[in-house]
Each structure stands twice: as C-alpha cells, then as structure tokens.
C-alpha cells in the first residue's frame, strides 16, 4: 500500500493531514469488489421488489421474528443507504485523517492498516446491505446478523492490529 508523507513532515510526529494515499492494486481490487456488490444489491433490490408483497418485514425482534412492517418501497431506501455507506467508506480510505479509531495513529504502518480496515469494512457493509432485502422478503434475519457480527469482528481485529503496531 502506497502512503507517502510530504517532505515537511518530521519522522517523530505523524500528521494525518499530510498523508497522501495513492491508488494501489489492492485498493482498486477492493473498489471493484465493492462496486460489483453494489450492482448485486441494486439488481437484487429491483428483483425482490417486483416479486414481494406490497407489505414487507422491516424490523425483527431478538428472536428473529418480524415485528415491524412497511411498504416494499422501503427496500430502495435501504439500497440507497447501503450505496452511500459503502462509497463513503471507500472514499475515506483516501483521507486517513477522517478515520475515527479508539487507538491513536502515530506511524505510517498504523495509517496503512487503518486504510485497509476501511476498505475491508466497505466490502463487509455492502454484503450486509445485500442481506437486508433478503431478510425483508424472507422474514428471516440470519444474513443480517452474520454480517453485523462480521463488521464488529473486522473493527476489533484491525483496531487491535493498529494498537500493536505502535
């Protein structure tokens, strides 16, 4: 991963505002995978919207039983939210100063790991939002729970990794 510091940055202090994240093969692969997942999200949303009842499950209790219902048009709101979330995560990878972590970033390795974490999160969030219309139309929340747990695990893993890189 190519991260560069401006010439004025001292080695003893890392200023996240001066870090430039350049396009890399790894970053491009994450962006392509996320874009493909967003295409799947939109195709799935349109197909499920056409096949679903006018009223669908939009909320589930702790046991996975639907307890809130809405118009099937709500699926499009979810697809928009998923698209915006994924794109914002991918864009934030180019601006590490906007990545908020419970651990301070004090060296370039930590910054590179934070950028990778945000890209992995973008793909995981796209997968989560693919699971949401499936849950809405099937009445089962299983895929959403799995990707919700995956998001927490990704954040925990990379936060620990960044902490150890001090």
Backbone as CSV, one residue per row, in Angstrom:
resi,resn,N_x,N_y,N_z,CA_x,CA_y,CA_z,C_x,C_y,C_z
1,UNK,0.842,-1.159,0.000,0.000,0.000,0.000,0.893,1.229,0.000
2,UNK,0.640,2.166,-0.901,1.479,3.346,-1.010,0.889,4.485,-0.194
3,UNK,1.568,4.817,0.865,1.243,6.007,1.645,2.492,6.852,1.667
4,UNK,2.362,8.119,1.400,3.529,8.987,1.384,3.307,10.169,2.319
5,UNK,4.388,10.589,2.910,4.372,11.788,3.732,4.934,12.939,2.914
6,UNK,4.411,14.120,3.113,5.003,15.296,2.493,6.388,15.510,3.083
7,UNK,7.264,16.195,2.377,8.650,16.374,2.813,8.758,17.135,4.126
8,UNK,7.779,17.935,4.465,7.843,18.749,5.672,7.535,17.957,6.941
9,UNK,6.975,16.783,6.816,6.602,16.003,7.993,7.842,15.438,8.670
10,UNK,7.932,15.646,9.962,9.061,15.122,10.717,8.835,13.647,11.005
11,UNK,9.909,12.915,11.182,9.814,11.494,11.450,9.238,11.205,12.838
12,UNK,9.403,12.123,13.777,8.975,11.871,15.149,7.482,12.080,15.351
13,UNK,6.843,12.840,14.486,5.430,13.147,14.669,4.682,12.906,13.366
14,UNK,3.595,12.160,13.434,2.822,11.847,12.246,1.612,12.773,12.184
15,UNK,1.509,13.531,11.114,0.371,14.412,10.901,-0.505,13.764,9.833
16,UNK,-1.674,13.266,10.239,-2.553,12.557,9.314,-3.015,13.434,8.155
17,UNK,-3.021,14.740,8.346,-3.448,15.642,7.272,-2.449,15.668,6.125
18,UNK,-1.214,15.269,6.393,-0.173,15.318,5.374,0.046,13.976,4.670
19,UNK,-0.719,12.974,5.052,-0.566,11.659,4.417,-1.334,11.639,3.102
20,UNK,-0.678,11.198,2.069,-1.299,11.040,0.756,-1.460,9.552,0.475
21,UNK,-2.668,9.120,0.238,-2.920,7.719,-0.105,-3.048,7.647,-1.619
22,UNK,-2.183,6.872,-2.232,-2.183,6.730,-3.681,-2.932,5.462,-4.087
23,UNK,-3.401,5.461,-5.314,-4.102,4.289,-5.838,-3.121,3.128,-5.935
24,UNK,-3.586,1.973,-5.447,-2.778,0.760,-5.494,-3.612,-0.362,-6.096
25,UNK,-2.968,-1.451,-6.419,-3.688,-2.613,-6.928,-4.666,-3.127,-5.871
26,UNK,-4.213,-3.195,-4.633,-5.078,-3.659,-3.553,-6.311,-2.772,-3.411
27,UNK,-6.108,-1.467,-3.401,-7.226,-0.538,-3.278,-8.197,-0.664,-4.438
28,UNK,-7.662,-0.802,-5.646,-8.503,-0.952,-6.828,-9.322,-2.232,-6.757
29,UNK,-8.713,-3.312,-6.287,-9.446,-4.581,-6.154,-10.607,-4.420,-5.174
30,UNK,-10.350,-3.803,-4.021,-11.429,-3.571,-3.061,-12.542,-2.715,-3.674
31,UNK,-12.171,-1.694,-4.433,-13.163,-0.820,-5.046,-13.991,-1.560,-6.099
32,UNK,-13.360,-2.411,-6.879,-14.082,-3.183,-7.893,-15.028,-4.178,-7.224
33,UNK,-14.543,-4.876,-6.200,-15.398,-5.837,-5.484,-16.590,-5.111,-4.866
34,UNK,-16.349,-3.971,-4.237,-17.447,-3.207,-3.627,-18.435,-2.743,-4.696
35,UNK,-17.931,-2.290,-5.843,-18.817,-1.847,-6.926,-19.669,-3.006,-7.441
36,UNK,-19.059,-4.171,-7.603,-19.823,-5.341,-8.045,-20.891,-5.721,-7.015
37,UNK,-20.540,-5.645,-5.738,-21.523,-5.947,-4.695,-22.668,-4.937,-4.705
38,UNK,-22.372,-3.683,-5.001,-23.435,-2.685,-5.087,-24.339,-2.939,-6.293
39,UNK,-23.773,-3.406,-7.387,-24.599,-3.785,-8.541,-25.517,-4.947,-8.153
40,UNK,-24.956,-5.935,-7.453,-25.774,-7.064,-6.974,-26.877,-6.553,-6.053
41,UNK,-26.537,-5.625,-5.159,-27.528,-5.059,-4.242,-28.691,-4.437,-5.007
42,UNK,-28.388,-3.635,-6.010,-29.452,-2.961,-6.753,-30.265,-3.924,-7.613
43,UNK,-29.613,-4.872,-8.257,-30.351,-5.866,-9.051,-31.252,-6.690,-8.137
44,UNK,-30.710,-7.142,-7.024,-31.481,-7.915,-6.054,-32.654,-7.103,-5.518
45,UNK,-32.425,-5.837,-5.227,-33.499,-4.981,-4.721,-34.633,-4.856,-5.735
46,UNK,-34.291,-4.629,-6.994,-35.319,-4.492,-8.028,-36.078,-5.810,-8.218
47,UNK,-35.358,-6.915,-8.295,-35.994,-8.222,-8.493,-36.896,-8.563,-7.304
48,UNK,-36.388,-8.385,-6.087,-37.195,-8.700,-4.904,-38.380,-7.743,-4.760
49,UNK,-38.202,-6.503,-5.143,-39.303,-5.543,-5.085,-40.439,-5.997,-5.994
50,UNK,-40.083,-6.468,-7.208,-41.104,-6.917,-8.158,-41.836,-8.155,-7.664
51,UNK,-41.130,-9.046,-6.948,-41.709,-10.317,-6.516,-42.357,-10.262,-5.135
52,UNK,-42.120,-9.213,-4.375,-42.583,-9.195,-2.985,-44.013,-8.682,-2.861
53,UNK,-44.582,-8.950,-1.699,-45.900,-8.424,-1.362,-45.799,-6.915,-1.170
54,UNK,-46.917,-6.204,-1.233,-46.870,-4.752,-1.011,-46.367,-4.376,0.390
55,UNK,-46.540,-5.264,1.373,-46.057,-5.028,2.731,-44.989,-6.076,3.056
56,UNK,-43.849,-5.593,3.578,-42.740,-6.498,3.908,-42.275,-6.250,5.340
57,UNK,-41.547,-7.215,5.880,-40.987,-7.079,7.223,-39.804,-6.114,7.166
58,UNK,-39.791,-5.138,8.074,-38.693,-4.177,8.111,-37.990,-4.145,9.462
59,UNK,-38.533,-4.843,10.438,-37.893,-4.889,11.750,-38.132,-6.259,12.354
60,UNK,-37.143,-6.731,13.115,-37.207,-8.056,13.721,-36.881,-7.951,15.202
61,UNK,-37.517,-8.807,16.024,-37.180,-8.820,17.450,-35.923,-9.656,17.670
62,UNK,-35.550,-9.834,18.922,-34.307,-10.553,19.228,-34.325,-12.012,18.799
63,UNK,-35.501,-12.591,18.652,-35.583,-13.995,18.231,-35.627,-14.140,16.715
64,UNK,-35.670,-13.008,16.000,-35.710,-13.061,14.544,-37.110,-13.044,13.976
65,UNK,-38.108,-12.845,14.823,-39.488,-12.786,14.372,-39.803,-11.362,13.907
66,UNK,-40.396,-11.225,12.713,-40.733,-9.870,12.245,-41.735,-9.207,13.189
67,UNK,-41.439,-7.964,13.588,-42.378,-7.238,14.439,-42.636,-5.817,13.931
68,UNK,-42.132,-5.507,12.745,-42.390,-4.218,12.113,-42.535,-4.416,10.620
69,UNK,-43.498,-3.736,10.040,-43.781,-3.924,8.614,-43.885,-2.571,7.928
70,UNK,-43.588,-2.545,6.637,-43.619,-1.308,5.877,-43.889,-1.632,4.414
71,UNK,-43.982,-0.586,3.624,-44.165,-0.747,2.186,-42.912,-1.373,1.579
72,UNK,-43.084,-2.100,0.517,-41.921,-2.697,-0.149,-41.000,-1.636,-0.734
73,UNK,-41.470,-0.409,-0.888,-40.620,0.685,-1.374,-39.476,0.987,-0.407
74,UNK,-39.623,0.543,0.826,-38.580,0.725,1.825,-37.268,0.033,1.406
75,UNK,-37.372,-0.976,0.552,-36.173,-1.668,0.068,-35.247,-0.707,-0.684
76,UNK,-35.816,0.259,-1.386,-34.993,1.217,-2.129,-34.267,2.174,-1.191
77,UNK,-34.920,2.538,-0.096,-34.260,3.382,0.907,-33.039,2.651,1.463
78,UNK,-33.209,1.361,1.715,-32.108,0.543,2.226,-30.978,0.440,1.201
79,UNK,-31.321,0.278,-0.069,-30.295,0.191,-1.117,-29.525,1.506,-1.240
80,UNK,-30.216,2.626,-1.122,-29.546,3.921,-1.165,-28.605,4.059,0.038
81,UNK,-29.084,3.687,1.227,-28.252,3.761,2.436,-27.013,2.884,2.298
82,UNK,-27.171,1.692,1.745,-26.038,0.796,1.540,-25.034,1.352,0.551
83,UNK,-25.530,1.954,-0.511,-24.655,2.543,-1.516,-23.872,3.721,-0.933
84,UNK,-24.570,4.602,-0.239,-23.914,5.773,0.350,-22.877,5.336,1.388
85,UNK,-23.232,4.384,2.241,-22.302,3.910,3.276,-21.047,3.307,2.659
86,UNK,-21.216,2.469,1.664,-20.080,1.805,1.024,-19.177,2.824,0.322
87,UNK,-19.775,3.743,-0.410,-18.986,4.746,-1.131,-18.239,5.653,-0.148
88,UNK,-18.900,6.072,0.930,-18.222,6.914,1.924,-17.035,6.199,2.565
89,UNK,-17.190,4.906,2.837,-16.070,4.149,3.397,-14.904,4.079,2.404
90,UNK,-15.218,3.824,1.138,-14.152,3.742,0.132,-13.457,5.091,-0.058
91,UNK,-14.209,6.164,-0.041,-13.612,7.496,-0.193,-12.760,7.836,1.030
92,UNK,-13.242,7.473,2.221,-12.486,7.794,3.441,-11.133,7.081,3.482
93,UNK,-10.991,6.009,2.730,-9.696,5.319,2.675,-8.611,6.220,2.079
94,UNK,-8.997,7.192,1.281,-8.025,8.121,0.696,-7.750,9.321,1.599
95,UNK,-8.481,9.416,2.707,-8.314,10.518,3.651,-8.239,9.967,5.071
96,UNK,-7.094,9.400,5.457,-6.975,8.725,6.754,-7.287,9.619,7.957
97,UNK,-7.197,10.918,7.785,-7.482,11.808,8.925,-8.942,11.737,9.342
98,UNK,-9.820,11.220,8.462,-11.238,11.099,8.787,-11.604,9.739,9.375
99,UNK,-10.643,8.858,9.486,-10.898,7.536,10.071,-10.822,7.675,11.584
100,UNK,-11.924,7.387,12.250,-12.013,7.557,13.698,-11.796,6.210,14.382
101,UNK,-10.754,6.138,15.186,-10.422,4.893,15.880,-10.239,5.163,17.369
102,UNK,-10.454,4.155,18.212,-10.200,4.346,19.643,-8.712,4.334,19.976
103,UNK,-7.881,4.056,18.972,-6.430,3.999,19.139,-5.827,5.111,18.286
104,UNK,-4.885,5.843,18.839,-4.231,6.897,18.077,-3.314,6.331,17.009
105,UNK,-3.244,7.007,15.870,-2.349,6.602,14.791,-1.092,7.448,14.901
106,UNK,0.038,6.779,15.145,1.278,7.520,15.373,2.385,7.167,14.382
107,UNK,2.136,6.202,13.476,3.158,5.896,12.468,2.487,5.480,11.164
108,UNK,3.285,5.421,10.120,2.759,5.172,8.777,2.179,3.767,8.635
109,UNK,2.733,2.795,9.356,2.189,1.425,9.309,0.770,1.386,9.864
110,UNK,0.537,2.121,10.944,-0.797,2.184,11.522,-1.776,2.839,10.547
111,UNK,-1.323,3.885,9.872,-2.179,4.564,8.897,-2.539,3.619,7.749
112,UNK,-1.564,2.856,7.269,-1.821,1.901,6.191,-2.799,0.819,6.638
113,UNK,-2.681,0.362,7.870,-3.601,-0.652,8.392,-5.007,-0.077,8.537
114,UNK,-5.107,1.175,8.959,-6.418,1.822,9.084,-7.090,1.955,7.714
115,UNK,-6.310,2.282,6.700,-6.843,2.384,5.340,-7.360,1.018,4.878
116,UNK,-6.585,-0.028,5.146,-7.017,-1.379,4.768,-8.304,-1.756,5.518
117,UNK,-8.379,-1.422,6.800,-9.573,-1.737,7.591,-10.811,-1.095,6.972
118,UNK,-10.703,0.160,6.566,-11.855,0.858,5.997,-12.282,0.202,4.680
119,UNK,-11.327,-0.253,3.903,-11.672,-0.927,2.644,-12.347,-2.275,2.896
120,UNK,-11.847,-3.022,3.865,-12.492,-4.297,4.228,-13.898,-4.023,4.755
121,UNK,-14.045,-2.981,5.555,-15.370,-2.616,6.072,-16.324,-2.251,4.944
122,UNK,-15.842,-1.573,3.918,-16.701,-1.201,2.794,-17.304,-2.443,2.133
123,UNK,-16.482,-3.454,1.917,-16.978,-4.697,1.314,-17.942,-5.408,2.270
124,UNK,-17.619,-5.431,3.552,-18.474,-6.086,4.536,-19.816,-5.367,4.663
125,UNK,-19.791,-4.046,4.639,-21.038,-3.269,4.711,-21.890,-3.518,3.462
126,UNK,-21.265,-3.600,2.303,-22.015,-3.905,1.077,-22.691,-5.272,1.203
127,UNK,-21.979,-6.250,1.754,-22.572,-7.576,1.967,-23.735,-7.507,2.961
128,UNK,-23.576,-6.707,4.011,-24.651,-6.526,4.987,-25.907,-5.994,4.308
129,UNK,-25.729,-4.993,3.472,-26.894,-4.396,2.822,-27.499,-5.298,1.751
130,UNK,-26.749,-6.249,1.241,-27.336,-7.260,0.362,-28.246,-8.183,1.182
131,UNK,-27.841,-8.465,2.419,-28.645,-9.331,3.279,-29.942,-8.700,3.745
132,UNK,-30.002,-7.386,3.797,-31.196,-6.724,4.321,-32.429,-6.961,3.439
133,UNK,-32.385,-6.740,2.117,-33.592,-7.036,1.335,-33.955,-8.522,1.349
134,UNK,-32.951,-9.382,1.477,-33.253,-10.817,1.602,-34.033,-11.084,2.877
135,UNK,-33.639,-10.428,3.973,-34.352,-10.581,5.238,-35.757,-10.012,5.148
136,UNK,-35.881,-8.870,4.489,-37.184,-8.224,4.384,-38.198,-9.099,3.661
137,UNK,-37.757,-9.785,2.630,-38.692,-10.571,1.829,-38.856,-11.996,2.328
138,UNK,-37.852,-12.519,3.037,-37.960,-13.894,3.513,-38.525,-13.971,4.926
139,UNK,-38.453,-12.868,5.658,-38.920,-12.879,7.041,-37.923,-13.498,8.002
140,UNK,-36.681,-13.702,7.548,-35.627,-14.264,8.399,-34.465,-13.282,8.445
141,UNK,-33.887,-13.105,9.617,-32.854,-12.087,9.798,-31.432,-12.661,9.797
142,UNK,-31.267,-13.925,9.532,-29.976,-14.602,9.665,-28.833,-13.919,8.898
143,UNK,-28.959,-13.587,7.595,-27.811,-12.998,6.908,-27.384,-11.663,7.510
144,UNK,-28.335,-10.889,7.969,-28.015,-9.582,8.538,-27.225,-9.756,9.830
145,UNK,-27.625,-10.699,10.663,-26.901,-10.955,11.910,-25.460,-11.373,11.642
146,UNK,-25.256,-12.235,10.671,-23.903,-12.710,10.364,-22.989,-11.568,9.930
147,UNK,-23.476,-10.694,9.065,-22.637,-9.603,8.585,-22.488,-8.510,9.633
148,UNK,-23.484,-8.362,10.505,-23.338,-7.440,11.628,-22.206,-7.874,12.547
149,UNK,-22.158,-9.168,12.828,-21.072,-9.718,13.647,-19.739,-9.583,12.906
150,UNK,-19.741,-9.799,11.604,-18.507,-9.670,10.816,-17.958,-8.249,10.881
151,UNK,-18.832,-7.252,10.847,-18.388,-5.855,10.932,-17.707,-5.609,12.278
152,UNK,-18.311,-6.096,13.345,-17.724,-5.927,14.680,-16.370,-6.622,14.761
153,UNK,-16.268,-7.824,14.202,-15.004,-8.560,14.228,-13.918,-7.858,13.411
154,UNK,-14.276,-7.311,12.266,-13.304,-6.589,11.437,-12.768,-5.380,12.197
155,UNK,-13.668,-4.620,12.808,-13.243,-3.443,13.567,-12.348,-3.850,14.737
156,UNK,-12.751,-4.882,15.463,-11.961,-5.329,16.619,-10.584,-5.836,16.182
157,UNK,-10.538,-6.647,15.128,-9.276,-7.198,14.648,-8.310,-6.085,14.225
158,UNK,-8.778,-5.177,13.388,-7.894,-4.135,12.880,-7.527,-3.115,13.958
159,UNK,-8.432,-2.834,14.882,-8.089,-1.923,15.986,-6.980,-2.527,16.833
160,UNK,-7.087,-3.818,17.122,-6.041,-4.497,17.886,-4.720,-4.486,17.108
161,UNK,-4.798,-4.746,15.818,-3.600,-4.763,14.978,-2.934,-3.380,14.950
162,UNK,-3.730,-2.335,14.839,-3.184,-0.967,14.842,-2.551,-0.661,16.191
163,UNK,-3.204,-1.070,17.259,-2.672,-0.844,18.605,-1.309,-1.516,18.766
164,UNK,-1.152,-2.737,18.255,0.106,-3.484,18.372,1.213,-2.918,17.492
165,UNK,0.897,-2.118,16.514,1.896,-1.573,15.582,2.560,-0.299,16.107
166,UNK,2.340,0.056,17.343,2.952,1.287,17.887,4.443,1.174,17.973
